[in-house]
Amino acid sequence: MRVILFNNETERFQERLKQYAFDYESNYQRLKERIKDYEGLIAFGLDQTIDLSNIKWIQSLGAGVDWAVNNPSLKENTVITRVTKGLEQELFEYTLTRILYYYQNVDYHLKNQQK
């Protein structure tokens, strides 16, 4: 099964998932052109204009799957998996970390420490 992972930060995923033969795409327009060549999709969410008719498996990177379930091109037998309830604490911690990172201006402080 050929799988493509769509995310704006593909470099981060490529390092973590290098043992898997995934393809990666960060440009939405290119994804729309390439998706017909894949049977698997890993993504956070996509709009309804993308053609998912060839996709047999979708892994949602978020808890919600409405973006996939409501896509008119999705076939009835497509398997959809998502982040499960057991990850609520991790999602909360990630969100809190990103908020604190932003409000405490961590980028600025990291750059100053490197000087």
Short mmCIF file of C-alpha atoms in Angstrom, two decimals:
data_model
loop_
_atom_site.label_atom_id
_atom_site.label_comp_id
_atom_site.label_asym_id
_atom_site.label_seq_id
_atom_site.Cartn_x
_atom_site.Cartn_y
_atom_site.Cartn_z
CA MET A 1 0.00 0.00 0.00
CA ARG A 2 1.41 3.39 -0.97
CA VAL A 3 0.86 5.95 1.78
CA ILE A 4 1.30 9.72 1.69
CA LEU A 5 1.54 11.94 4.77
CA PHE A 6 0.30 15.52 4.35
CA ASN A 7 1.46 18.10 6.87
CA ASN A 8 3.06 21.54 6.85
CA GLU A 9 5.96 20.19 8.93
CA THR A 10 6.89 17.11 6.90
CA GLU A 11 10.57 17.26 7.94
CA ARG A 12 9.62 16.53 11.54
CA PHE A 13 7.64 13.46 10.51
CA GLN A 14 10.27 12.21 8.05
CA GLU A 15 12.87 11.86 10.79
CA ARG A 16 10.51 10.13 13.22
CA LEU A 17 9.00 7.80 10.62
CA LYS A 18 12.06 7.06 8.48
CA GLN A 19 11.65 3.29 8.92
CA TYR A 20 8.33 3.45 7.02
CA ALA A 21 8.09 3.88 3.27
CA PHE A 22 5.75 6.88 3.41
CA ASP A 23 5.82 9.68 0.89
CA TYR A 24 5.49 13.20 2.25
CA GLU A 25 3.82 16.33 0.94
CA SER A 26 3.51 19.79 2.46
CA ASN A 27 1.91 21.59 -0.50
CA TYR A 28 -1.87 21.12 -0.69
CA GLN A 29 -2.13 21.72 -4.44
CA ARG A 30 0.54 19.10 -5.14
CA LEU A 31 -1.22 16.69 -2.78
CA LYS A 32 -4.43 17.11 -4.79
CA GLU A 33 -2.49 16.22 -7.95
CA ARG A 34 -0.64 13.25 -6.43
CA ILE A 35 -3.34 11.65 -4.25
CA LYS A 36 -4.71 9.46 -7.06
CA ASP A 37 -1.45 7.46 -6.90
CA TYR A 38 -1.94 6.45 -3.25
CA GLU A 39 -4.13 4.06 -1.26
CA GLY A 40 -3.29 5.46 2.19
CA LEU A 41 -3.44 9.00 3.56
CA ILE A 42 -2.21 10.45 6.84
CA ALA A 43 -3.42 14.01 7.43
CA PHE A 44 -4.81 16.40 10.02
CA GLY A 45 -7.75 17.54 7.92
CA LEU A 46 -8.54 18.41 4.33
CA ASP A 47 -11.29 20.28 2.54
CA GLN A 48 -14.08 18.57 0.63
CA THR A 49 -12.60 19.26 -2.82
CA ILE A 50 -9.90 16.60 -2.59
CA ASP A 51 -10.61 13.34 -4.40
CA LEU A 52 -10.37 10.46 -1.91
CA SER A 53 -11.91 7.85 -4.22
CA ASN A 54 -8.69 5.80 -4.48
CA ILE A 55 -7.94 5.93 -0.74
CA LYS A 56 -8.47 2.70 1.23
CA TRP A 57 -7.10 3.86 4.60
CA ILE A 58 -7.02 7.28 6.31
CA GLN A 59 -5.19 8.07 9.54
CA SER A 60 -6.38 11.37 10.98
CA LEU A 61 -3.65 13.17 12.92
CA GLY A 62 -6.34 14.80 15.04
CA ALA A 63 -9.23 13.46 17.05
CA GLY A 64 -11.83 14.51 14.48
CA VAL A 65 -12.62 12.66 11.27
CA ASP A 66 -15.50 14.79 9.94
CA TRP A 67 -13.28 16.11 7.15
CA ALA A 68 -12.88 12.54 5.85
CA VAL A 69 -16.32 11.08 6.61
CA ASN A 70 -18.10 14.01 4.93
CA ASN A 71 -16.00 13.94 1.77
CA PRO A 72 -18.34 13.05 -1.11
CA SER A 73 -15.66 11.07 -2.98
CA LEU A 74 -14.88 8.75 -0.05
CA LYS A 75 -15.82 5.12 -0.67
CA GLU A 76 -17.96 3.34 1.89
CA ASN A 77 -15.38 0.64 2.65
CA THR A 78 -12.51 3.07 3.42
CA VAL A 79 -10.93 2.39 6.81
CA ILE A 80 -10.58 5.54 8.95
CA THR A 81 -8.45 5.61 12.08
CA ARG A 82 -7.84 8.54 14.41
CA VAL A 83 -6.22 9.70 17.60
CA THR A 84 -7.99 7.85 20.41
CA LYS A 85 -9.28 8.94 23.75
CA GLY A 86 -6.16 7.64 25.47
CA LEU A 87 -4.18 10.56 24.06
CA GLU A 88 -6.24 13.32 25.66
CA GLN A 89 -3.55 14.10 28.24
CA GLU A 90 -0.83 14.28 25.57
CA LEU A 91 -2.97 16.54 23.38
CA PHE A 92 -3.67 18.80 26.36
CA GLU A 93 0.03 18.97 27.26
CA TYR A 94 1.02 19.70 23.67
CA THR A 95 -1.53 22.50 23.42
CA LEU A 96 -0.46 23.99 26.74
CA THR A 97 3.20 23.78 25.73
CA ARG A 98 2.55 25.60 22.44
CA ILE A 99 0.58 28.33 24.23
CA LEU A 100 3.33 28.83 26.80
CA TYR A 101 5.99 28.74 24.07
CA TYR A 102 4.21 31.56 22.26
CA TYR A 103 3.37 33.75 25.25
CA GLN A 104 6.79 33.38 26.86
CA ASN A 105 8.47 34.25 23.54
CA VAL A 106 10.73 31.19 23.67
CA ASP A 107 12.11 31.75 20.14
CA TYR A 108 13.49 35.12 21.19
CA HIS A 109 15.14 33.69 24.30
CA LEU A 110 16.63 30.75 22.42
CA LYS A 111 18.19 33.08 19.85
CA ASN A 112 19.64 35.26 22.63
CA GLN A 113 21.17 32.23 24.34
CA GLN A 114 22.94 31.27 21.13
CA LYS A 115 24.73 34.65 20.92
#
